[in-house]
XYZ file of C-alpha atoms in Angstrom:
396
model
C 0.140 0.054 -0.263
C 2.533 2.451 0.802
C 4.633 1.536 -2.463
C 1.591 2.314 -4.023
C 1.131 5.694 -2.752
C 4.738 6.358 -3.319
C 4.292 5.848 -6.714
C 1.356 7.848 -7.265
C 3.012 10.657 -5.083
C 5.857 10.729 -7.909
C 3.270 10.578 -10.746
C 1.842 13.684 -9.031
C 4.763 15.823 -8.581
C 5.782 14.943 -12.770
C 2.517 16.120 -13.811
C 2.800 19.074 -11.845
C 6.251 19.966 -13.024
C 4.696 19.699 -16.340
C 2.414 22.457 -15.364
C 4.874 24.770 -14.357
C 5.937 27.726 -17.026
C 9.873 27.394 -17.877
C 11.626 30.271 -19.701
C 13.111 29.668 -22.322
C 16.264 31.118 -21.753
C 18.334 31.026 -18.448
C 20.931 33.668 -17.044
C 20.843 37.023 -16.073
C 18.931 39.487 -18.217
C 20.565 41.226 -21.029
C 20.096 45.372 -21.522
C 19.137 46.422 -24.819
C 19.259 50.084 -25.814
C 18.091 52.154 -28.686
C 18.937 49.567 -31.469
C 22.148 47.823 -29.265
C 22.469 45.400 -26.534
C 25.044 46.724 -24.176
C 26.938 45.684 -21.320
C 28.337 46.172 -18.308
C 30.373 44.832 -15.446
C 27.349 44.893 -13.200
C 24.179 42.873 -14.546
C 20.799 43.599 -14.156
C 18.586 42.489 -11.152
C 15.184 41.395 -10.457
C 14.044 42.016 -7.005
C 10.164 41.915 -5.996
C 9.205 41.584 -9.687
C 11.245 44.990 -10.342
C 14.284 44.948 -12.444
C 16.979 46.943 -11.148
C 20.089 48.237 -13.836
C 23.554 49.828 -13.236
C 22.615 53.521 -13.584
C 25.821 55.153 -15.099
C 25.452 52.786 -18.067
C 21.674 53.128 -18.807
C 21.597 56.434 -18.360
C 24.662 57.574 -20.457
C 23.475 55.176 -23.488
C 20.275 57.540 -23.178
C 22.342 60.597 -23.175
C 21.307 61.718 -19.787
C 24.050 63.193 -17.233
C 24.713 61.063 -13.870
C 25.928 62.749 -10.736
C 26.509 61.159 -7.511
C 26.643 62.889 -3.896
C 28.743 61.394 -1.809
C 27.578 62.991 1.745
C 23.709 61.805 1.063
C 24.490 58.942 -1.007
C 22.070 60.535 -4.089
C 22.471 59.681 -7.426
C 20.929 62.285 -9.794
C 20.082 61.595 -13.188
C 19.185 64.696 -15.728
C 18.744 66.372 -19.243
C 17.772 69.882 -19.835
C 14.197 69.537 -18.612
C 13.895 66.868 -16.219
C 16.004 66.113 -12.780
C 15.554 62.603 -11.042
C 16.754 61.866 -7.282
C 17.991 58.259 -5.569
C 19.113 58.329 -2.497
C 20.416 54.814 -1.545
C 18.175 52.887 1.117
C 15.174 55.039 0.392
C 11.691 53.559 -1.346
C 11.236 56.942 -2.768
C 12.566 58.910 -5.562
C 12.238 62.848 -6.521
C 11.093 63.758 -10.029
C 12.032 67.628 -10.149
C 11.690 67.631 -6.951
C 8.635 66.212 -6.090
C 9.213 63.080 -3.801
C 7.043 60.147 -5.183
C 7.143 56.388 -3.666
C 8.570 53.382 -5.138
C 7.889 49.181 -4.599
C 11.959 49.306 -4.748
C 14.350 51.607 -4.392
C 18.129 52.877 -5.406
C 20.742 50.041 -3.931
C 24.431 49.211 -4.251
C 25.221 45.839 -5.519
C 28.547 44.706 -5.563
C 29.607 48.255 -5.672
C 27.482 49.385 -8.422
C 24.501 51.801 -8.108
C 21.546 50.323 -9.407
C 18.003 51.779 -9.861
C 14.565 50.817 -10.853
C 14.654 51.032 -14.657
C 10.928 51.295 -14.996
C 11.018 54.692 -13.149
C 14.189 56.041 -15.438
C 12.254 55.350 -18.651
C 8.911 56.492 -17.508
C 10.069 59.563 -16.276
C 11.934 60.547 -19.359
C 9.400 59.225 -21.671
C 10.846 55.797 -22.824
C 9.583 52.734 -23.965
C 10.321 49.972 -21.788
C 9.394 46.254 -22.287
C 10.489 42.992 -20.455
C 11.050 39.965 -22.940
C 10.776 37.009 -20.534
C 11.330 34.464 -23.252
C 14.682 35.675 -23.928
C 15.261 37.710 -20.473
C 15.945 41.115 -21.732
C 15.250 44.326 -20.691
C 14.564 46.805 -23.529
C 14.811 50.602 -23.310
C 13.917 52.935 -26.384
C 13.428 51.945 -29.610
C 14.374 49.035 -32.005
C 13.919 46.010 -30.415
C 11.301 43.105 -32.196
C 8.434 42.175 -30.844
C 9.182 38.311 -30.222
C 5.316 37.422 -30.517
C 4.801 39.506 -33.597
C 7.875 37.778 -35.257
C 7.455 35.261 -38.228
C 10.535 34.261 -37.969
C 11.081 30.464 -38.418
C 15.003 30.493 -37.043
C 15.744 27.013 -35.329
C 15.956 27.701 -31.300
C 18.466 26.110 -29.429
C 20.234 25.766 -26.516
C 24.073 26.746 -25.649
C 25.281 24.241 -23.369
C 29.318 25.373 -23.772
C 31.531 27.467 -25.424
C 34.744 26.101 -27.128
C 36.422 29.197 -28.643
C 35.066 32.522 -29.771
C 33.475 31.421 -33.022
C 32.402 27.736 -32.072
C 30.428 26.416 -29.287
C 28.116 23.334 -28.164
C 24.372 23.237 -28.413
C 21.179 20.951 -27.911
C 18.714 21.363 -30.279
C 16.962 18.216 -29.151
C 19.196 16.019 -31.053
C 21.909 15.773 -28.269
C 25.072 17.956 -27.929
C 26.627 18.904 -31.403
C 29.190 21.517 -32.372
C 28.316 24.433 -34.314
C 30.659 26.890 -36.016
C 29.527 30.818 -36.826
C 29.540 31.361 -40.481
C 31.685 34.144 -41.986
C 33.733 34.528 -38.570
C 36.890 33.921 -37.146
C 38.473 34.284 -33.709
C 41.507 33.363 -32.220
C 42.101 29.763 -31.080
C 42.601 29.264 -27.084
C 42.362 25.301 -26.827
C 44.257 23.761 -29.803
C 46.987 21.380 -28.171
C 48.998 21.830 -30.824
C 48.972 25.569 -31.022
C 49.846 28.260 -28.477
C 47.021 30.528 -27.373
C 46.664 33.118 -30.081
C 46.196 36.893 -29.156
C 43.188 38.094 -27.761
C 42.036 34.486 -28.126
C 40.884 34.394 -24.325
C 39.145 37.800 -24.666
C 36.925 36.401 -27.882
C 35.999 33.129 -25.547
C 34.908 35.032 -22.611
C 32.781 37.411 -24.736
C 31.016 34.660 -26.444
C 30.647 32.862 -23.049
C 29.140 35.945 -21.386
C 26.887 36.432 -23.638
C 25.584 32.371 -25.296
C 26.401 29.941 -22.517
C 23.252 28.640 -20.878
C 20.754 30.566 -22.796
C 18.576 30.421 -25.770
C 19.720 31.249 -29.623
C 18.369 31.098 -32.728
C 20.017 29.976 -35.900
C 20.050 30.774 -39.544
C 21.684 28.306 -41.730
C 23.268 29.601 -45.479
C 23.936 27.185 -47.839
C 25.896 23.931 -46.356
C 24.804 22.256 -42.982
C 28.132 21.231 -41.812
C 31.765 21.867 -42.575
C 34.061 19.111 -43.354
C 34.565 18.529 -39.795
C 31.088 18.045 -39.174
C 30.583 20.846 -37.113
C 26.816 22.405 -38.155
C 27.065 25.944 -39.713
C 25.165 28.753 -38.529
C 23.995 32.322 -38.370
C 23.603 33.031 -34.590
C 20.825 35.181 -33.477
C 20.416 36.730 -29.856
C 16.765 37.185 -30.614
C 14.550 36.852 -33.679
C 14.294 39.495 -36.328
C 10.700 40.486 -37.883
C 10.930 37.496 -40.451
C 13.242 35.262 -42.477
C 14.767 37.804 -44.379
C 16.204 40.237 -41.950
C 17.482 43.903 -42.361
C 20.479 45.429 -42.531
C 19.375 47.205 -39.164
C 18.507 43.584 -37.409
C 21.726 42.409 -38.625
C 23.612 44.454 -36.923
C 21.312 44.735 -33.713
C 20.161 41.175 -33.198
C 22.792 38.580 -34.544
C 25.699 37.868 -32.687
C 28.236 37.007 -35.441
C 28.047 40.904 -36.092
C 28.824 41.911 -32.415
C 31.796 39.771 -32.659
C 33.163 41.370 -35.801
C 31.787 45.289 -34.619
C 33.747 44.770 -31.262
C 37.001 43.095 -32.492
C 36.665 39.721 -31.577
C 36.624 37.994 -34.695
C 37.498 38.730 -38.468
C 35.615 38.227 -41.817
C 36.197 34.525 -42.819
C 34.996 33.600 -46.238
C 34.302 29.728 -47.300
C 31.915 29.830 -50.264
C 29.104 29.026 -50.868
C 28.117 30.362 -47.210
C 28.833 33.988 -47.940
C 25.367 35.814 -47.988
C 26.109 38.667 -45.348
C 29.684 38.941 -46.583
C 29.143 42.476 -47.637
C 27.643 44.144 -44.462
C 30.453 41.595 -42.040
C 33.092 43.564 -44.008
C 31.825 46.896 -42.579
C 31.458 45.681 -39.299
C 35.106 44.376 -39.519
C 36.318 47.781 -40.970
C 34.582 49.465 -38.263
C 36.812 47.488 -35.610
C 40.041 48.107 -37.465
C 39.216 51.569 -38.054
C 38.433 52.236 -34.224
C 41.344 50.104 -33.121
C 38.531 47.888 -31.370
C 39.389 44.577 -29.544
C 42.333 42.308 -31.595
C 42.713 45.539 -33.272
C 44.603 47.235 -30.554
C 42.138 48.681 -27.927
C 40.591 46.535 -25.302
C 36.666 47.286 -25.440
C 33.866 46.563 -23.516
C 30.957 44.717 -25.129
C 27.933 46.456 -27.005
C 29.779 49.251 -29.229
C 27.179 50.744 -31.600
C 27.695 50.929 -35.166
C 27.286 54.537 -35.908
C 28.592 55.129 -39.377
C 30.186 52.852 -42.231
C 33.617 53.469 -43.143
C 33.263 56.155 -46.195
C 35.665 55.564 -49.274
C 37.443 58.012 -51.329
C 34.863 59.024 -54.454
C 38.111 59.278 -56.714
C 39.310 55.861 -55.616
C 36.474 54.307 -57.752
C 38.312 54.584 -60.687
C 41.452 52.599 -59.736
C 41.848 48.987 -60.275
C 41.611 46.696 -57.002
C 45.495 46.433 -57.998
C 46.350 50.057 -57.850
C 44.328 50.501 -54.707
C 46.461 48.119 -53.114
C 49.462 49.291 -54.324
C 48.690 52.988 -53.281
C 47.790 51.673 -49.620
C 50.949 50.007 -49.269
C 52.833 52.983 -50.511
C 50.425 55.453 -48.135
C 51.759 53.065 -45.117
C 55.470 53.292 -46.241
C 55.164 57.042 -46.582
C 54.817 56.822 -42.713
C 57.646 54.478 -41.554
C 61.525 55.585 -40.840
C 63.613 55.887 -43.648
C 66.441 55.257 -42.157
C 67.506 52.070 -40.541
C 64.384 50.286 -41.225
C 65.602 47.081 -42.398
C 64.523 45.701 -38.640
C 61.566 47.546 -38.247
C 58.247 45.545 -37.977
C 55.344 45.582 -40.095
C 52.686 44.907 -37.460
C 53.271 48.666 -36.196
C 51.834 50.261 -39.521
C 49.330 47.627 -40.533
C 46.749 48.908 -38.628
C 45.168 45.885 -37.620
C 45.028 44.373 -41.230
C 46.631 40.879 -42.488
C 50.164 40.978 -43.031
C 51.637 39.074 -46.223
C 55.098 37.834 -45.985
C 56.624 38.123 -49.338
C 59.570 35.869 -48.926
C 57.116 32.923 -47.495
C 54.365 34.476 -49.598
C 52.129 33.641 -46.557
C 50.135 35.926 -45.188
C 49.298 36.387 -41.039
C 46.387 36.843 -39.267
C 46.258 40.077 -36.652
C 46.016 37.437 -33.583
C 48.527 34.978 -35.235
C 51.619 33.837 -33.691
C 54.218 35.234 -36.176
C 52.058 38.341 -36.772
C 54.207 40.573 -35.310
C 57.882 39.142 -36.594
C 57.456 40.335 -40.024
C 59.678 42.867 -41.159
C 58.102 45.939 -43.132
C 60.554 45.361 -46.039
C 58.988 42.034 -46.527
C 55.642 43.210 -45.792
C 52.399 43.639 -47.876
C 49.176 44.295 -45.989
C 45.465 42.779 -47.292
C 42.267 43.756 -45.830
C 40.434 40.269 -46.182
C 41.849 36.913 -46.484
C 40.053 36.952 -49.880
C 42.478 39.614 -51.303
C 45.564 37.556 -49.821
C 44.320 34.257 -51.498
C 43.701 36.334 -54.762
C 47.647 37.956 -54.532
C 48.763 34.016 -54.474
C 49.683 33.630 -50.236
C 48.536 31.176 -48.076
C 47.455 31.264 -44.546
C 50.163 30.225 -41.929
C 49.155 27.604 -40.139
C 49.894 29.563 -36.613
């Protein structure tokens, strides 16, 4: 009798669990502000049903001034017409000197001042949305309403991160390896190689954004690469349709963040080149601003404000002419004397370096990238250019 009761009780618990809604994604909430995901060293937290966010990064992303009064432990957020004050430990705030009660007040968590995001958004007439499926706090404009999306990209759970451009996923068919299309980030775990420059940072970036979360997978042409890894574009949230706009690619596709923030370079392997042209603009943006592996460490979520501009007079030049002119311009800025030992990377501005002696080209994170002498160097913007010029990629 007791055994039967135990069996019935276990069945009851199992059926009860089936009725409990489970979020499609786990992890701390992500923040989306006016067209882009942003991040800081302090994640949003949820208390009593209210989302608290790091005040400085949110307010400054929205263009507001932030001040701190140490004597009263008060944070002040303002623009030309509005002045909002939060005092730590009080469940009130002031809006243009009018005190208003709030369910949750400002707090200091892990040495960061956190405030209720809805209060800021509504005070400054900003749209605020909570996407529970993807656990995203949305402030401002530019986010795709997931309920209205007709996109059919396959949902999948990220189980682990291998490299910045390679992950393991579970889409209901067991754990599978997946390689991001059109991007190449430095490697960190290949036992045959040294850890490549900026590899740890790229892996950390992808881990922070993807591990344990639900993502959406877009196929190009090929199902897998020669190693059996799935080939996909990875989306943080679904775009409006299966034919995303350039704005949606910049806002929602993770591949674009890797390139724009300098954690990867464009890598072309036809026929999977659907987005190669817009990806080149993301790569150029990171290179021109010295982001990531191009020179200057950055935080995640850099916005693409303007595509790189080309010289109109350059249109009449052939590709060979353009390349020769670029290299000549670089050489003009190099030392005129005793430059036989000058290293090329100092003048490459993050571009690919070809070695005219070995006919090999070196990526910015490669082991020998900083070993090529300037007198032996030729510079390329893409791997495609290097290959067309007869160069082969260095193995390390």
